[in-house]
CSV table of N, CA, C and O in Angstrom, one decimal:
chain,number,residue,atom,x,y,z
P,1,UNK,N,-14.6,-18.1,-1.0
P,1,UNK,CA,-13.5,-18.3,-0.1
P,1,UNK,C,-13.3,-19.8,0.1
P,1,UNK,O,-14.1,-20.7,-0.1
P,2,UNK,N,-12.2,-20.0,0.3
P,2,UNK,CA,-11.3,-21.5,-0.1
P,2,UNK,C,-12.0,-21.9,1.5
P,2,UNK,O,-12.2,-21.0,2.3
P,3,UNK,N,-12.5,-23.5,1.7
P,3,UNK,CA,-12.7,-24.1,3.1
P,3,UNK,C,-11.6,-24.1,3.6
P,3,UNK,O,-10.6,-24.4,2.9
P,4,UNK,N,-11.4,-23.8,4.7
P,4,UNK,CA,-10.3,-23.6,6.0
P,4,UNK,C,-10.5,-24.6,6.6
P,4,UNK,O,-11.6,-25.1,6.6
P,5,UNK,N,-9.4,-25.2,7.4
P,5,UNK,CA,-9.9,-26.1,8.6
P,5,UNK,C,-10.0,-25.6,9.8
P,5,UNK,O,-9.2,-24.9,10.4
P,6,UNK,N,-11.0,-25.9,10.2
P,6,UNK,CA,-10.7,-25.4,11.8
P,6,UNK,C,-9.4,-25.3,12.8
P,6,UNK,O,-8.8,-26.3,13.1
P,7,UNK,N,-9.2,-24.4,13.2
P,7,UNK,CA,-7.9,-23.9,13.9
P,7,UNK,C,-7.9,-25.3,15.0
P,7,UNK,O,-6.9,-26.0,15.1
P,8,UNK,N,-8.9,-25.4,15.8
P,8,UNK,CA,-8.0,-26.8,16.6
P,8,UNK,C,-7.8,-27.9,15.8
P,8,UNK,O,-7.1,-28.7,16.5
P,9,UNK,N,-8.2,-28.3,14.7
P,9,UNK,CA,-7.9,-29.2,13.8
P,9,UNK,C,-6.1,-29.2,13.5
P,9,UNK,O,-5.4,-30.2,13.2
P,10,UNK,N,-5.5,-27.9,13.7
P,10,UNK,CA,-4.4,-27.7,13.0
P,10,UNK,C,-3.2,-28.3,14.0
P,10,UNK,O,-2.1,-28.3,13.5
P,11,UNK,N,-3.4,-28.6,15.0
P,11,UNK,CA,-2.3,-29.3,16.1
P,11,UNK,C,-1.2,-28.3,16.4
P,11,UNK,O,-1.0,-27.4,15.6
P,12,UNK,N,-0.4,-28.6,17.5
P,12,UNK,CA,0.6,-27.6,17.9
P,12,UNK,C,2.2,-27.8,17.7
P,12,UNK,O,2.7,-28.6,18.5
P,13,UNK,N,2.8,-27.4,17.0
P,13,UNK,CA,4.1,-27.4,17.4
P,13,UNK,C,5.2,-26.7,18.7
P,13,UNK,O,6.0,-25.7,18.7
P,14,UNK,N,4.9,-27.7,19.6
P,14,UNK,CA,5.6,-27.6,20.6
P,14,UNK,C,7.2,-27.3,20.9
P,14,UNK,O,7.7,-28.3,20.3
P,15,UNK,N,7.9,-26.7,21.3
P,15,UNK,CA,9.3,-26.8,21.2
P,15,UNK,C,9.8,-26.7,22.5
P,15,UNK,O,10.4,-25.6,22.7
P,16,UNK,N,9.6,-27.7,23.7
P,16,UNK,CA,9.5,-27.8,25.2
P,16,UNK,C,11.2,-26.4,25.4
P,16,UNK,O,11.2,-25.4,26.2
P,17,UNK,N,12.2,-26.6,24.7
P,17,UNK,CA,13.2,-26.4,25.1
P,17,UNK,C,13.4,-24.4,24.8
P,17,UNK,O,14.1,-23.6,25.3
P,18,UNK,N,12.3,-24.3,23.6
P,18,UNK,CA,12.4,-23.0,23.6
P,18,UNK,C,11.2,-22.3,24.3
P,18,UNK,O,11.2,-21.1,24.6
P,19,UNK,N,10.5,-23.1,24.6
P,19,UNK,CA,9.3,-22.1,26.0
P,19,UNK,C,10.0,-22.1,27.2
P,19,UNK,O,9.4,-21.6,28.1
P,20,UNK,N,11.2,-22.7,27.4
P,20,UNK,CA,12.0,-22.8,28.9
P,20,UNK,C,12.8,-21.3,28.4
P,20,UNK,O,12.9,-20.3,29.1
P,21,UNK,N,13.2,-21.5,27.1
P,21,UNK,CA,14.3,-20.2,27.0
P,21,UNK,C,13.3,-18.9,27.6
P,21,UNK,O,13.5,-18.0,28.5
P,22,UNK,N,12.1,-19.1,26.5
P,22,UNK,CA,11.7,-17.6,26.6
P,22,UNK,C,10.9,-17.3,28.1
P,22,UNK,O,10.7,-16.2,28.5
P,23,UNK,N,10.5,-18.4,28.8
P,23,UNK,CA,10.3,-18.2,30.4
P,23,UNK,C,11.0,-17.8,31.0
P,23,UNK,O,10.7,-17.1,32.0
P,24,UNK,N,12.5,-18.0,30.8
P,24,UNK,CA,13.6,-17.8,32.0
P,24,UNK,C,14.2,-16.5,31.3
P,24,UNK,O,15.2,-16.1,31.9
P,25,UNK,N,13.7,-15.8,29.8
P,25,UNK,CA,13.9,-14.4,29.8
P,25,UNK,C,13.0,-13.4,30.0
P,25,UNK,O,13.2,-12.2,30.1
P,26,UNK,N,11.7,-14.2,30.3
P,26,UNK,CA,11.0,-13.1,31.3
P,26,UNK,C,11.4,-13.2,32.6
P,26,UNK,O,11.5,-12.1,33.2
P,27,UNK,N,11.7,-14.2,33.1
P,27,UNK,CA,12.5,-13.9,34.8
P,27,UNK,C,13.5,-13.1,34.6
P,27,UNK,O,13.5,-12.0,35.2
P,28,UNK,N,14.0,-13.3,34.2
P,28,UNK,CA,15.3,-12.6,33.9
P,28,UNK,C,15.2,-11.1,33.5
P,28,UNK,O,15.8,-10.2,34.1
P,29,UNK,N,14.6,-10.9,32.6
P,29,UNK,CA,14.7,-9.6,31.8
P,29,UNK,C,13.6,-9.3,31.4
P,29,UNK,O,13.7,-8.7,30.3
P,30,UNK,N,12.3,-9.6,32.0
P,30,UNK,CA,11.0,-9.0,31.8
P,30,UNK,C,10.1,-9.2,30.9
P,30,UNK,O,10.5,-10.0,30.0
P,31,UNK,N,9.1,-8.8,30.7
P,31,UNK,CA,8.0,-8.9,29.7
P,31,UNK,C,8.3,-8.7,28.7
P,31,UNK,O,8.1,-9.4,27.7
P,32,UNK,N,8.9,-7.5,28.6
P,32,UNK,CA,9.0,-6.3,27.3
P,32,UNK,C,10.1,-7.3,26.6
P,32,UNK,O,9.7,-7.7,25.5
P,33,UNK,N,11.1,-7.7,26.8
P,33,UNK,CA,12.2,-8.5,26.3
P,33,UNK,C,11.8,-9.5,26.0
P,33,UNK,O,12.2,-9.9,25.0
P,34,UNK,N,10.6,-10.5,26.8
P,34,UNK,CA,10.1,-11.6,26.4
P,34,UNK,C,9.6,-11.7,25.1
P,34,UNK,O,9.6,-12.7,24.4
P,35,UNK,N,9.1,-10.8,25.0
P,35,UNK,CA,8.0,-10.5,23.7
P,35,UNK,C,8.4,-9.7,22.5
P,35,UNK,O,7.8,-9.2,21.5
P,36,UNK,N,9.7,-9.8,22.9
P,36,UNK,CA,10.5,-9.1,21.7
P,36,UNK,C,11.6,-10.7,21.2
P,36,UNK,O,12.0,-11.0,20.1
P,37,UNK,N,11.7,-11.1,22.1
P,37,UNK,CA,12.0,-12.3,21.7
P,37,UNK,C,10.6,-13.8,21.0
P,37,UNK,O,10.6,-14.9,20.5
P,38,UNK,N,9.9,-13.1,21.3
P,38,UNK,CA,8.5,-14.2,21.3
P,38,UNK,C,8.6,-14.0,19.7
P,38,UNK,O,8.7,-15.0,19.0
P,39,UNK,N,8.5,-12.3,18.9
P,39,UNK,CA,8.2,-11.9,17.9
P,39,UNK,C,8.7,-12.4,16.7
P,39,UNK,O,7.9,-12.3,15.7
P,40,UNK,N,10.2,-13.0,16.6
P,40,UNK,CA,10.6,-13.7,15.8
P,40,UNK,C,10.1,-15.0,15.8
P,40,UNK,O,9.7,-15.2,14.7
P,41,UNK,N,10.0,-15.9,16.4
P,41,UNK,CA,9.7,-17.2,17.2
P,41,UNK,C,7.8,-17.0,16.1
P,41,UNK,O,7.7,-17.8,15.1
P,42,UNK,N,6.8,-16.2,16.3
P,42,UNK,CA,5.9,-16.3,16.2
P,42,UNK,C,6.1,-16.0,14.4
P,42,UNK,O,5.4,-16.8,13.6
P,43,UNK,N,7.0,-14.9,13.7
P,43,UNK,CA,7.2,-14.8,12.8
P,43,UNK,C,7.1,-16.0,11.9
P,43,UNK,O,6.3,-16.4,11.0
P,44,UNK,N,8.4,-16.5,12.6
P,44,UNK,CA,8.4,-18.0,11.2
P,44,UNK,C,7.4,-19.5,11.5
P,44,UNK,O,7.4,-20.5,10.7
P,45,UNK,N,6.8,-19.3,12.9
P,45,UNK,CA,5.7,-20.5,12.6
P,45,UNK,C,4.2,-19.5,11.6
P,45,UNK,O,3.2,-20.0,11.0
P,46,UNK,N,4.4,-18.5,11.6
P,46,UNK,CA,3.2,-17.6,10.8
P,46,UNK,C,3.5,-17.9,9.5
P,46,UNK,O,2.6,-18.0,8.6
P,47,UNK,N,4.8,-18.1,9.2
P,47,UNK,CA,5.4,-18.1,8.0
P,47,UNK,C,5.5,-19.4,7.4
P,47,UNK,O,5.6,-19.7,6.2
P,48,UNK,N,5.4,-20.3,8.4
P,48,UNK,CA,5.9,-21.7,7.6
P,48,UNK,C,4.7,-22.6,7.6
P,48,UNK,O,4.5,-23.4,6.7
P,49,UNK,N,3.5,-22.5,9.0
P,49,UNK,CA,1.9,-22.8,9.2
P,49,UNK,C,0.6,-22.0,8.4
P,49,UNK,O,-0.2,-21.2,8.8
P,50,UNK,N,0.9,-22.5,7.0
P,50,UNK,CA,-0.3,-21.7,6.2
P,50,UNK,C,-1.6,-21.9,6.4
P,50,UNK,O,-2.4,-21.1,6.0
P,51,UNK,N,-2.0,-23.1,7.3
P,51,UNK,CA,-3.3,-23.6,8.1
P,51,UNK,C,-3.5,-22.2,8.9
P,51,UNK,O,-4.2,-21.2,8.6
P,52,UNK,N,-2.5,-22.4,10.0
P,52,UNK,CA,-3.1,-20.9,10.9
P,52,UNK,C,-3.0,-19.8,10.2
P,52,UNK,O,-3.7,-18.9,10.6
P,53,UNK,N,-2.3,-19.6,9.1
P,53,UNK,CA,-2.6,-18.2,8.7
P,53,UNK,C,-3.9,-18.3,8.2
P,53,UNK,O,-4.7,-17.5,8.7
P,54,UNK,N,-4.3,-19.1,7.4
P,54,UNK,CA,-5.8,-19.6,6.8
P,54,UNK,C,-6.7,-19.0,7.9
P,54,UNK,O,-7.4,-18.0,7.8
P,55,UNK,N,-6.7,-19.9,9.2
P,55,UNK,CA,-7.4,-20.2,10.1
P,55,UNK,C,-7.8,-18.3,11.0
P,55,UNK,O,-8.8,-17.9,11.6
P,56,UNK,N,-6.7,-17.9,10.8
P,56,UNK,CA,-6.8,-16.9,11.5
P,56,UNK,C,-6.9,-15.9,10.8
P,56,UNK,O,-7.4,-14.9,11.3
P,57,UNK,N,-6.7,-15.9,9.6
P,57,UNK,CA,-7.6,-14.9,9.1
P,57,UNK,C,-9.6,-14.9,8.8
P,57,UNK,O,-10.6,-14.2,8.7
P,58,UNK,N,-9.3,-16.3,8.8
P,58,UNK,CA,-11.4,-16.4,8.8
P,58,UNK,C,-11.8,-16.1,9.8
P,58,UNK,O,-13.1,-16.0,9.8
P,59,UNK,N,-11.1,-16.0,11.1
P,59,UNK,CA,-11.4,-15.8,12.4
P,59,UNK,C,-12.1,-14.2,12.4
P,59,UNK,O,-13.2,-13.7,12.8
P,60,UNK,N,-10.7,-13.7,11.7
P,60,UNK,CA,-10.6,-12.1,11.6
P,60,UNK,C,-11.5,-11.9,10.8
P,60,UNK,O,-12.5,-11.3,11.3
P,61,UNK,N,-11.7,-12.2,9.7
P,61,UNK,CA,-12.6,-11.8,8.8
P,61,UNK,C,-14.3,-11.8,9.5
P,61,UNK,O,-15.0,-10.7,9.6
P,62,UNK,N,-14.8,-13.3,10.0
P,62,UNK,CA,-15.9,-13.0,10.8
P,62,UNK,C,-16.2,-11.9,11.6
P,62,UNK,O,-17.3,-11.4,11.8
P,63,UNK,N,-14.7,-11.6,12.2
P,63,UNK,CA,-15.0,-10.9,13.5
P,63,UNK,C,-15.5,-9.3,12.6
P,63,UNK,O,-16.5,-8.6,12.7
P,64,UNK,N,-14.2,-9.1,11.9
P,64,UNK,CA,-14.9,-7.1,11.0
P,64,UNK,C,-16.1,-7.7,10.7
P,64,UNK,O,-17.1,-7.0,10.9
P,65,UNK,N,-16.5,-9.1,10.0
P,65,UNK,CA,-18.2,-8.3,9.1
P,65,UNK,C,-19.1,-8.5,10.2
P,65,UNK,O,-20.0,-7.7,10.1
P,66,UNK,N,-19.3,-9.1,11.3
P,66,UNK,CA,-19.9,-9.2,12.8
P,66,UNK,C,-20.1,-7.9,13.5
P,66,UNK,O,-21.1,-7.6,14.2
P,67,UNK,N,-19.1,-7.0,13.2
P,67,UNK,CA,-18.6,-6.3,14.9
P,67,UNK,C,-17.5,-5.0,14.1
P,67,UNK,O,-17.2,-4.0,14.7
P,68,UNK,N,-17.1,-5.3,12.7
P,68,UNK,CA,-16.2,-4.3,12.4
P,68,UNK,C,-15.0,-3.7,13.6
P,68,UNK,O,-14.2,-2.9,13.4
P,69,UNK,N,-15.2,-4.4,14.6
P,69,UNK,CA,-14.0,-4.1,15.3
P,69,UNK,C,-12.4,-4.0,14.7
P,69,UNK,O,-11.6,-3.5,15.5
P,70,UNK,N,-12.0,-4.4,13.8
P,70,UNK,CA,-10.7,-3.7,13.0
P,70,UNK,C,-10.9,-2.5,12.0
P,70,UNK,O,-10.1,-1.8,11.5
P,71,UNK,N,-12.1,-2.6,11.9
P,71,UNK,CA,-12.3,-0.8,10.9
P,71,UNK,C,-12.0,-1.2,9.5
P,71,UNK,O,-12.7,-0.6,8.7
P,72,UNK,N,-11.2,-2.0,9.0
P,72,UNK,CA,-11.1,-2.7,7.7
P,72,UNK,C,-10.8,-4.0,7.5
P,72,UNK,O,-10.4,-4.5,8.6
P,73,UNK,N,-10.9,-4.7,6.2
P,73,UNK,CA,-11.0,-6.0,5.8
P,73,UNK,C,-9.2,-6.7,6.7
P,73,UNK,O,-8.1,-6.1,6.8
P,74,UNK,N,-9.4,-7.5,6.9
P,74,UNK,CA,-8.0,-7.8,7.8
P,74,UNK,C,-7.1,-8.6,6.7
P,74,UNK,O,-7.5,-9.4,5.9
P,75,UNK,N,-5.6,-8.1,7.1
P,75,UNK,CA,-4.5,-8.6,6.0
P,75,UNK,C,-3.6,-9.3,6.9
P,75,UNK,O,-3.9,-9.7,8.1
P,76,UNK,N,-2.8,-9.4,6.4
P,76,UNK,CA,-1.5,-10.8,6.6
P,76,UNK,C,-1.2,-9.8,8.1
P,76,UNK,O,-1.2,-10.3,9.2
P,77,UNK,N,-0.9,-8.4,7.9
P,77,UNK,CA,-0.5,-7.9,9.7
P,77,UNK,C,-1.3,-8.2,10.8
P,77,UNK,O,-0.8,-8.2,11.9
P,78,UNK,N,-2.7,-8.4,10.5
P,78,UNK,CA,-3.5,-8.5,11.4
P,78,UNK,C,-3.8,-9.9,12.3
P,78,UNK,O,-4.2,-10.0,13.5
P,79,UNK,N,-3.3,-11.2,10.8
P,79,UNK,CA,-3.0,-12.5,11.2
P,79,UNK,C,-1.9,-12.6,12.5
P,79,UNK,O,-2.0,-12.9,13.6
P,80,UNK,N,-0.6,-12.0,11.6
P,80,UNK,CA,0.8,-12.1,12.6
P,80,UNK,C,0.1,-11.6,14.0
P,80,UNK,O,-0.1,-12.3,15.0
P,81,UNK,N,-0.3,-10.3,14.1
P,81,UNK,CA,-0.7,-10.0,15.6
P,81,UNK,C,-1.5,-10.8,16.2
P,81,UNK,O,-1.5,-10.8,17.4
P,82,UNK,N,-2.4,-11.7,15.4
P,82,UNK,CA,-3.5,-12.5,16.1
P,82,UNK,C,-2.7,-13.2,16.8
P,82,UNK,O,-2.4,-13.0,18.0
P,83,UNK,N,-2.0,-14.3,16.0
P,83,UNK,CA,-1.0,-15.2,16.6
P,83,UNK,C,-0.2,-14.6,17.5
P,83,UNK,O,-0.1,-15.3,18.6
P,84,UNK,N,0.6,-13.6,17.4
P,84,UNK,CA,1.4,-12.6,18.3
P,84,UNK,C,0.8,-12.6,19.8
P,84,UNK,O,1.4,-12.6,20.9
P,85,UNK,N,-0.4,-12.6,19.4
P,85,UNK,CA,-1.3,-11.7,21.0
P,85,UNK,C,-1.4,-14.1,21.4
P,85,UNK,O,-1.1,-14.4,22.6
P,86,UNK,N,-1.6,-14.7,20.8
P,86,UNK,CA,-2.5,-15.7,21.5
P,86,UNK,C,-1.1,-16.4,21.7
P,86,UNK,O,-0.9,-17.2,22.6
P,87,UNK,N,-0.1,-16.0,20.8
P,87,UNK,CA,1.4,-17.2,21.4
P,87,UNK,C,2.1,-16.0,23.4
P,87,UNK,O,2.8,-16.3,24.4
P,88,UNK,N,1.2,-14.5,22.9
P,88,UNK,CA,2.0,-14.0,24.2
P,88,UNK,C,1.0,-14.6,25.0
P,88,UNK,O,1.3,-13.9,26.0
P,89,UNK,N,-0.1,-15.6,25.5
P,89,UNK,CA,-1.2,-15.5,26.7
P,89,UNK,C,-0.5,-17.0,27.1
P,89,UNK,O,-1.0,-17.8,27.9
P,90,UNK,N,1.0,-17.4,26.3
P,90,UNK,CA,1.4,-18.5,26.8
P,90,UNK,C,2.2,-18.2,28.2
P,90,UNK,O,2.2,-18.9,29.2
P,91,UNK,N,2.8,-17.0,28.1
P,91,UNK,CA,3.4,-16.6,29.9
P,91,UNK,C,2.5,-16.5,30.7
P,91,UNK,O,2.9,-17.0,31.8
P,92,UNK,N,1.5,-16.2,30.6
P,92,UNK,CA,0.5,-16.2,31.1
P,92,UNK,C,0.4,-17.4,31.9
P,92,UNK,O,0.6,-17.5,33.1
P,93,UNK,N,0.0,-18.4,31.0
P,93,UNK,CA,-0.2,-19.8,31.5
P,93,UNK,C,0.4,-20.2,32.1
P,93,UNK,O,-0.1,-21.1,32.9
P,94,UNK,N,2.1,-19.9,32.0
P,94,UNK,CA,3.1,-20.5,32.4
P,94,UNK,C,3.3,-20.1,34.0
P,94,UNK,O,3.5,-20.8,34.9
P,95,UNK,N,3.3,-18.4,33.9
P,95,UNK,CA,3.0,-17.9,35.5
P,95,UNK,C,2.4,-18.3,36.3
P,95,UNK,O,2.7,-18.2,37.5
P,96,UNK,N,0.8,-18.9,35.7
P,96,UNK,CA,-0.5,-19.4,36.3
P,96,UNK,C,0.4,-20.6,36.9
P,96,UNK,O,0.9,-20.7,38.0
P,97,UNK,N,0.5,-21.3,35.8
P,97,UNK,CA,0.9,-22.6,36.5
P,97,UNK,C,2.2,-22.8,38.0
P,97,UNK,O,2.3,-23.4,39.1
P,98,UNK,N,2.9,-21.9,37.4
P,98,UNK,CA,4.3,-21.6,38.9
P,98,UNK,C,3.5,-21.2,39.8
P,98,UNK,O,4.0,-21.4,40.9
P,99,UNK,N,2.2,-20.7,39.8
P,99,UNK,CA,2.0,-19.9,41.4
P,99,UNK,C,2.2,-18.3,41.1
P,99,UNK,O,2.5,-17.6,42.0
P,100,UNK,N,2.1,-18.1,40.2
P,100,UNK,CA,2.8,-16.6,39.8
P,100,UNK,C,1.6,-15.4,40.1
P,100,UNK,O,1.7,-14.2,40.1
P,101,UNK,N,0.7,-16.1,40.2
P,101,UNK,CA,-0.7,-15.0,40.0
P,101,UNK,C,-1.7,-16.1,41.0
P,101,UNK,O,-1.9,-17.2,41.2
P,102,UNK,N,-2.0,-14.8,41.3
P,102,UNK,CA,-3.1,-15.2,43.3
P,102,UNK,C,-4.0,-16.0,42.5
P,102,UNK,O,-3.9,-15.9,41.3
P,103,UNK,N,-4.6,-16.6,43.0
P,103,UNK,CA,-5.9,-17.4,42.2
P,103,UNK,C,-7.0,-16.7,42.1
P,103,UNK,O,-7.7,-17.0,41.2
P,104,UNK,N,-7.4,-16.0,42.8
P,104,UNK,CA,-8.4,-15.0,42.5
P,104,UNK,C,-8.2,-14.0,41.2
P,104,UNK,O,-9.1,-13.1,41.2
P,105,UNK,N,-7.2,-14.0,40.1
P,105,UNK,CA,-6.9,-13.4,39.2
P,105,UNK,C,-7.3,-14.7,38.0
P,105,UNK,O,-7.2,-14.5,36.8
């Protein structure tokens, strides 16, 4: 297996103007819509960041020969959802930060 770099090694591409869009379509129109709009958005940084695909598949790969928790060897679908699931825990943060969720959560 080719050396990977470490996933925080790989830096972020921020796009301040499109985390405003997709926050104010979860106010607006919910989770389910948020994340259907997230889906594309997460598509082409999966597509054009060959680091995190790298990155996130050695992640995955550890994790089945550790724990077999995906049941088989993990492929390019399994990457996209990694990224999928960790670009959705960004509303998250974002709610955290507004006041959106009690602090005891």
């Amino acid at each position: 297996m080719s050396r990977v770099r470490h996933w925080a090694g790989i830096g972020e591409n921020t796009f301040v103007a499109g985390i405003s869009l997709l926050y104010w379509v979860h106010r607006l129109l919910g989770r389910r819509l948020f994340r259907l709009c997230l889906a594309p958005v997460v598509a082409g940084y999966w597509l054009a960041c060959a680091p995190a695909r790298a990155a996130s598949l050695q992640y995955l790969r550890r994790l089945q020969a550790h724990s077999g928790a995906l049941g088989r060897e993990p492929g390019a679908r399994h990457s996209y959802r990694h990224l999928l699931s960790f670009a959705d825990t960004m509303l998250d943060k974002l709610l955290a930060t507004a006041g959106r969720y009690p602090m005891e959560r």
